[in-house]
């Protein structure tokens, strides 16, 4: 029975997440298409397509939540958290994600893989794609985002999208490890 569950449910669910993550983060995928369309007449159409792709992928990820075993369950669910961070006691850090947007644009050695789980994964991509408010969510004392709100709307969208692409690639890299 356990072999049948793993072979017919667990493995196919994880494979689907990996496949969808690769499509979502691809050079010709929906997220890249949206990023390239920012400031054009196709921006809203491409954003809608990226959102639909994100939602479809999240449906697959949610199916894997029912069986966090093996690699996704080891080390305090660290692999699972790099793909989709959610914990009842901890939430996605929108300020941390906003700081990452700034750092990804300004630091040549920025690496998503070393950011905290609460400012990466599909959770952070959700914030970047679905939150229409472009102002940063940090307190005034967070100096990393001090000039953010003075940037043009197109610049803020493009920079947020650039981080989204890095995060999507990170999710795809981690999803193939499931």
mmCIF file of C-alpha atoms in Angstrom:
data_model
loop_
_atom_site.group_PDB
_atom_site.id
_atom_site.type_symbol
_atom_site.label_atom_id
_atom_site.label_comp_id
_atom_site.label_asym_id
_atom_site.label_seq_id
_atom_site.Cartn_x
_atom_site.Cartn_y
_atom_site.Cartn_z
ATOM 1 C CA UNK A 1 0.000 0.000 0.000
ATOM 2 C CA UNK A 2 2.768 2.466 0.926
ATOM 3 C CA UNK A 3 4.644 1.700 -2.284
ATOM 4 C CA UNK A 4 1.499 2.329 -4.311
ATOM 5 C CA UNK A 5 0.891 5.655 -2.535
ATOM 6 C CA UNK A 6 4.460 6.797 -3.135
ATOM 7 C CA UNK A 7 4.561 5.597 -6.761
ATOM 8 C CA UNK A 8 1.096 6.840 -7.744
ATOM 9 C CA UNK A 9 0.647 9.971 -5.633
ATOM 10 C CA UNK A 10 3.779 11.312 -3.941
ATOM 11 C CA UNK A 11 6.269 11.014 -6.812
ATOM 12 C CA UNK A 12 3.888 12.264 -9.534
ATOM 13 C CA UNK A 13 2.886 15.254 -7.372
ATOM 14 C CA UNK A 14 6.505 16.243 -6.796
ATOM 15 C CA UNK A 15 7.364 15.758 -10.477
ATOM 16 C CA UNK A 16 4.497 18.039 -11.462
ATOM 17 C CA UNK A 17 5.727 20.770 -9.109
ATOM 18 C CA UNK A 18 9.206 20.501 -10.604
ATOM 19 C CA UNK A 19 7.869 20.634 -14.177
ATOM 20 C CA UNK A 20 5.651 23.627 -13.443
ATOM 21 C CA UNK A 21 8.478 25.435 -11.630
ATOM 22 C CA UNK A 22 10.702 24.977 -14.662
ATOM 23 C CA UNK A 23 7.998 26.333 -16.978
ATOM 24 C CA UNK A 24 7.217 29.266 -14.681
ATOM 25 C CA UNK A 25 10.883 30.286 -14.417
ATOM 26 C CA UNK A 26 11.881 29.560 -18.036
ATOM 27 C CA UNK A 27 13.396 32.166 -20.360
ATOM 28 C CA UNK A 28 10.196 31.998 -22.415
ATOM 29 C CA UNK A 29 7.928 31.378 -19.420
ATOM 30 C CA UNK A 30 5.066 33.481 -18.132
ATOM 31 C CA UNK A 31 7.070 35.351 -15.504
ATOM 32 C CA UNK A 32 9.807 36.412 -17.927
ATOM 33 C CA UNK A 33 7.147 37.402 -20.460
ATOM 34 C CA UNK A 34 5.519 39.637 -17.870
ATOM 35 C CA UNK A 35 8.835 41.199 -16.882
ATOM 36 C CA UNK A 36 9.615 41.977 -20.503
ATOM 37 C CA UNK A 37 6.138 43.487 -21.010
ATOM 38 C CA UNK A 38 6.362 46.003 -18.155
ATOM 39 C CA UNK A 39 5.637 49.436 -19.553
ATOM 40 C CA UNK A 40 4.057 48.109 -22.751
ATOM 41 C CA UNK A 41 0.460 47.641 -23.844
ATOM 42 C CA UNK A 42 0.806 43.908 -23.071
ATOM 43 C CA UNK A 43 1.752 44.393 -19.415
ATOM 44 C CA UNK A 44 -1.657 43.609 -17.889
ATOM 45 C CA UNK A 45 -2.243 40.595 -20.139
ATOM 46 C CA UNK A 46 1.185 39.154 -19.326
ATOM 47 C CA UNK A 47 0.734 39.874 -15.613
ATOM 48 C CA UNK A 48 -2.579 37.997 -15.685
ATOM 49 C CA UNK A 49 -0.894 35.031 -17.394
ATOM 50 C CA UNK A 50 1.927 35.014 -14.811
ATOM 51 C CA UNK A 51 -0.635 35.076 -12.003
ATOM 52 C CA UNK A 52 -2.557 32.149 -13.518
ATOM 53 C CA UNK A 53 0.668 30.169 -13.882
ATOM 54 C CA UNK A 54 1.582 30.939 -10.256
ATOM 55 C CA UNK A 55 -1.882 29.800 -9.119
ATOM 56 C CA UNK A 56 -1.668 26.557 -11.088
ATOM 57 C CA UNK A 57 1.729 25.830 -9.605
ATOM 58 C CA UNK A 58 0.441 26.582 -6.102
ATOM 59 C CA UNK A 59 -2.367 24.072 -6.602
ATOM 60 C CA UNK A 60 0.274 21.436 -7.296
ATOM 61 C CA UNK A 61 2.390 22.551 -4.355
ATOM 62 C CA UNK A 62 -0.634 22.368 -2.078
ATOM 63 C CA UNK A 63 -1.147 18.752 -3.124
ATOM 64 C CA UNK A 64 2.402 17.998 -1.966
ATOM 65 C CA UNK A 65 1.625 19.569 1.411
ATOM 66 C CA UNK A 66 -0.386 16.443 2.174
ATOM 67 C CA UNK A 67 2.761 14.327 2.110
ATOM 68 C CA UNK A 68 5.761 16.179 3.435
ATOM 69 C CA UNK A 69 8.010 13.149 3.675
ATOM 70 C CA UNK A 70 11.443 12.268 2.401
ATOM 71 C CA UNK A 71 13.572 15.191 1.223
ATOM 72 C CA UNK A 72 10.811 17.769 1.710
ATOM 73 C CA UNK A 73 10.364 16.791 5.350
ATOM 74 C CA UNK A 74 14.005 16.587 6.403
ATOM 75 C CA UNK A 75 15.871 19.234 8.380
ATOM 76 C CA UNK A 76 12.808 20.985 9.682
ATOM 77 C CA UNK A 77 11.209 21.035 6.215
ATOM 78 C CA UNK A 78 14.022 23.244 4.904
ATOM 79 C CA UNK A 79 13.623 22.104 1.281
ATOM 80 C CA UNK A 80 9.856 22.533 1.416
ATOM 81 C CA UNK A 81 10.334 26.038 2.880
ATOM 82 C CA UNK A 82 12.620 27.034 0.003
ATOM 83 C CA UNK A 83 9.820 26.126 -2.397
ATOM 84 C CA UNK A 84 6.846 27.392 -0.414
ATOM 85 C CA UNK A 85 7.390 29.063 2.921
ATOM 86 C CA UNK A 86 4.428 28.967 5.218
ATOM 87 C CA UNK A 87 4.258 28.376 8.912
ATOM 88 C CA UNK A 88 1.385 29.110 11.260
ATOM 89 C CA UNK A 89 3.729 31.038 13.554
ATOM 90 C CA UNK A 90 5.758 32.776 10.856
ATOM 91 C CA UNK A 91 4.643 34.570 7.748
ATOM 92 C CA UNK A 92 6.329 35.846 4.633
ATOM 93 C CA UNK A 93 8.343 38.974 5.407
ATOM 94 C CA UNK A 94 7.190 41.605 2.958
ATOM 95 C CA UNK A 95 9.820 44.008 4.281
ATOM 96 C CA UNK A 96 12.502 41.347 3.848
ATOM 97 C CA UNK A 97 11.304 40.784 0.298
ATOM 98 C CA UNK A 98 11.367 44.541 -0.369
ATOM 99 C CA UNK A 99 14.941 44.710 0.936
ATOM 100 C CA UNK A 100 15.843 41.774 -1.325
ATOM 101 C CA UNK A 101 14.391 43.659 -4.317
ATOM 102 C CA UNK A 102 16.720 46.571 -3.589
ATOM 103 C CA UNK A 103 19.736 44.347 -2.926
ATOM 104 C CA UNK A 104 19.155 42.216 -6.021
ATOM 105 C CA UNK A 105 19.297 45.379 -8.103
ATOM 106 C CA UNK A 106 22.215 47.069 -6.342
ATOM 107 C CA UNK A 107 24.523 44.219 -5.278
ATOM 108 C CA UNK A 108 26.313 42.283 -7.997
ATOM 109 C CA UNK A 109 26.888 39.341 -5.648
ATOM 110 C CA UNK A 110 23.272 39.082 -4.427
ATOM 111 C CA UNK A 111 22.302 35.424 -3.967
ATOM 112 C CA UNK A 112 18.712 34.373 -3.342
ATOM 113 C CA UNK A 113 19.931 31.058 -1.957
ATOM 114 C CA UNK A 114 21.290 32.759 1.160
ATOM 115 C CA UNK A 115 18.236 34.883 1.925
ATOM 116 C CA UNK A 116 15.904 33.888 4.728
ATOM 117 C CA UNK A 117 13.023 31.558 3.890
ATOM 118 C CA UNK A 118 10.460 34.191 4.828
ATOM 119 C CA UNK A 119 11.630 36.421 1.974
ATOM 120 C CA UNK A 120 11.961 33.820 -0.748
ATOM 121 C CA UNK A 121 9.937 30.973 -2.282
ATOM 122 C CA UNK A 122 6.511 31.041 -3.879
ATOM 123 C CA UNK A 123 5.313 33.096 -0.914
ATOM 124 C CA UNK A 124 7.593 35.995 -1.820
ATOM 125 C CA UNK A 125 6.717 35.644 -5.502
ATOM 126 C CA UNK A 126 3.058 35.894 -4.510
ATOM 127 C CA UNK A 127 3.736 39.192 -2.760
ATOM 128 C CA UNK A 128 5.663 40.522 -5.757
ATOM 129 C CA UNK A 129 3.045 39.473 -8.339
ATOM 130 C CA UNK A 130 -0.232 40.000 -6.545
ATOM 131 C CA UNK A 131 0.347 43.031 -4.328
ATOM 132 C CA UNK A 132 -0.453 46.136 -6.404
ATOM 133 C CA UNK A 133 1.016 48.466 -3.769
ATOM 134 C CA UNK A 134 4.500 49.369 -4.959
ATOM 135 C CA UNK A 135 5.611 51.285 -1.864
ATOM 136 C CA UNK A 136 7.917 49.299 0.393
ATOM 137 C CA UNK A 137 6.392 47.716 3.482
ATOM 138 C CA UNK A 138 9.297 48.428 5.832
ATOM 139 C CA UNK A 139 9.474 50.785 8.769
ATOM 140 C CA UNK A 140 11.095 54.148 8.113
ATOM 141 C CA UNK A 141 14.163 53.017 10.061
ATOM 142 C CA UNK A 142 15.088 50.395 7.399
ATOM 143 C CA UNK A 143 17.709 52.295 5.429
ATOM 144 C CA UNK A 144 18.064 49.689 2.663
ATOM 145 C CA UNK A 145 14.787 50.838 1.125
ATOM 146 C CA UNK A 146 15.144 54.566 1.793
ATOM 147 C CA UNK A 147 14.945 55.701 -1.855
ATOM 148 C CA UNK A 148 12.543 53.036 -3.061
ATOM 149 C CA UNK A 149 9.313 55.040 -2.966
ATOM 150 C CA UNK A 150 10.846 57.820 -5.099
ATOM 151 C CA UNK A 151 11.533 55.489 -8.038
ATOM 152 C CA UNK A 152 9.122 55.506 -10.960
ATOM 153 C CA UNK A 153 6.323 52.974 -11.014
ATOM 154 C CA UNK A 154 7.883 51.214 -14.017
ATOM 155 C CA UNK A 155 11.267 50.957 -12.259
ATOM 156 C CA UNK A 156 9.715 49.512 -9.119
ATOM 157 C CA UNK A 157 7.702 46.972 -11.136
ATOM 158 C CA UNK A 158 10.766 45.975 -13.161
ATOM 159 C CA UNK A 159 12.952 45.579 -10.078
ATOM 160 C CA UNK A 160 10.319 43.570 -8.262
ATOM 161 C CA UNK A 161 9.924 41.398 -11.331
ATOM 162 C CA UNK A 162 13.685 40.860 -11.565
ATOM 163 C CA UNK A 163 13.719 39.532 -8.023
ATOM 164 C CA UNK A 164 10.684 37.401 -8.883
ATOM 165 C CA UNK A 165 12.688 35.809 -11.690
ATOM 166 C CA UNK A 166 15.562 35.031 -9.324
ATOM 167 C CA UNK A 167 13.147 33.576 -6.791
ATOM 168 C CA UNK A 168 11.390 31.486 -9.463
ATOM 169 C CA UNK A 169 14.738 30.044 -10.594
ATOM 170 C CA UNK A 170 15.556 29.233 -6.972
ATOM 171 C CA UNK A 171 12.184 27.506 -6.537
ATOM 172 C CA UNK A 172 12.759 25.502 -9.729
ATOM 173 C CA UNK A 173 16.238 24.461 -8.557
ATOM 174 C CA UNK A 174 14.868 23.311 -5.226
ATOM 175 C CA UNK A 175 11.782 21.638 -6.690
ATOM 176 C CA UNK A 176 13.925 19.259 -8.709
ATOM 177 C CA UNK A 177 15.441 18.021 -5.427
ATOM 178 C CA UNK A 178 12.111 16.724 -4.116
#
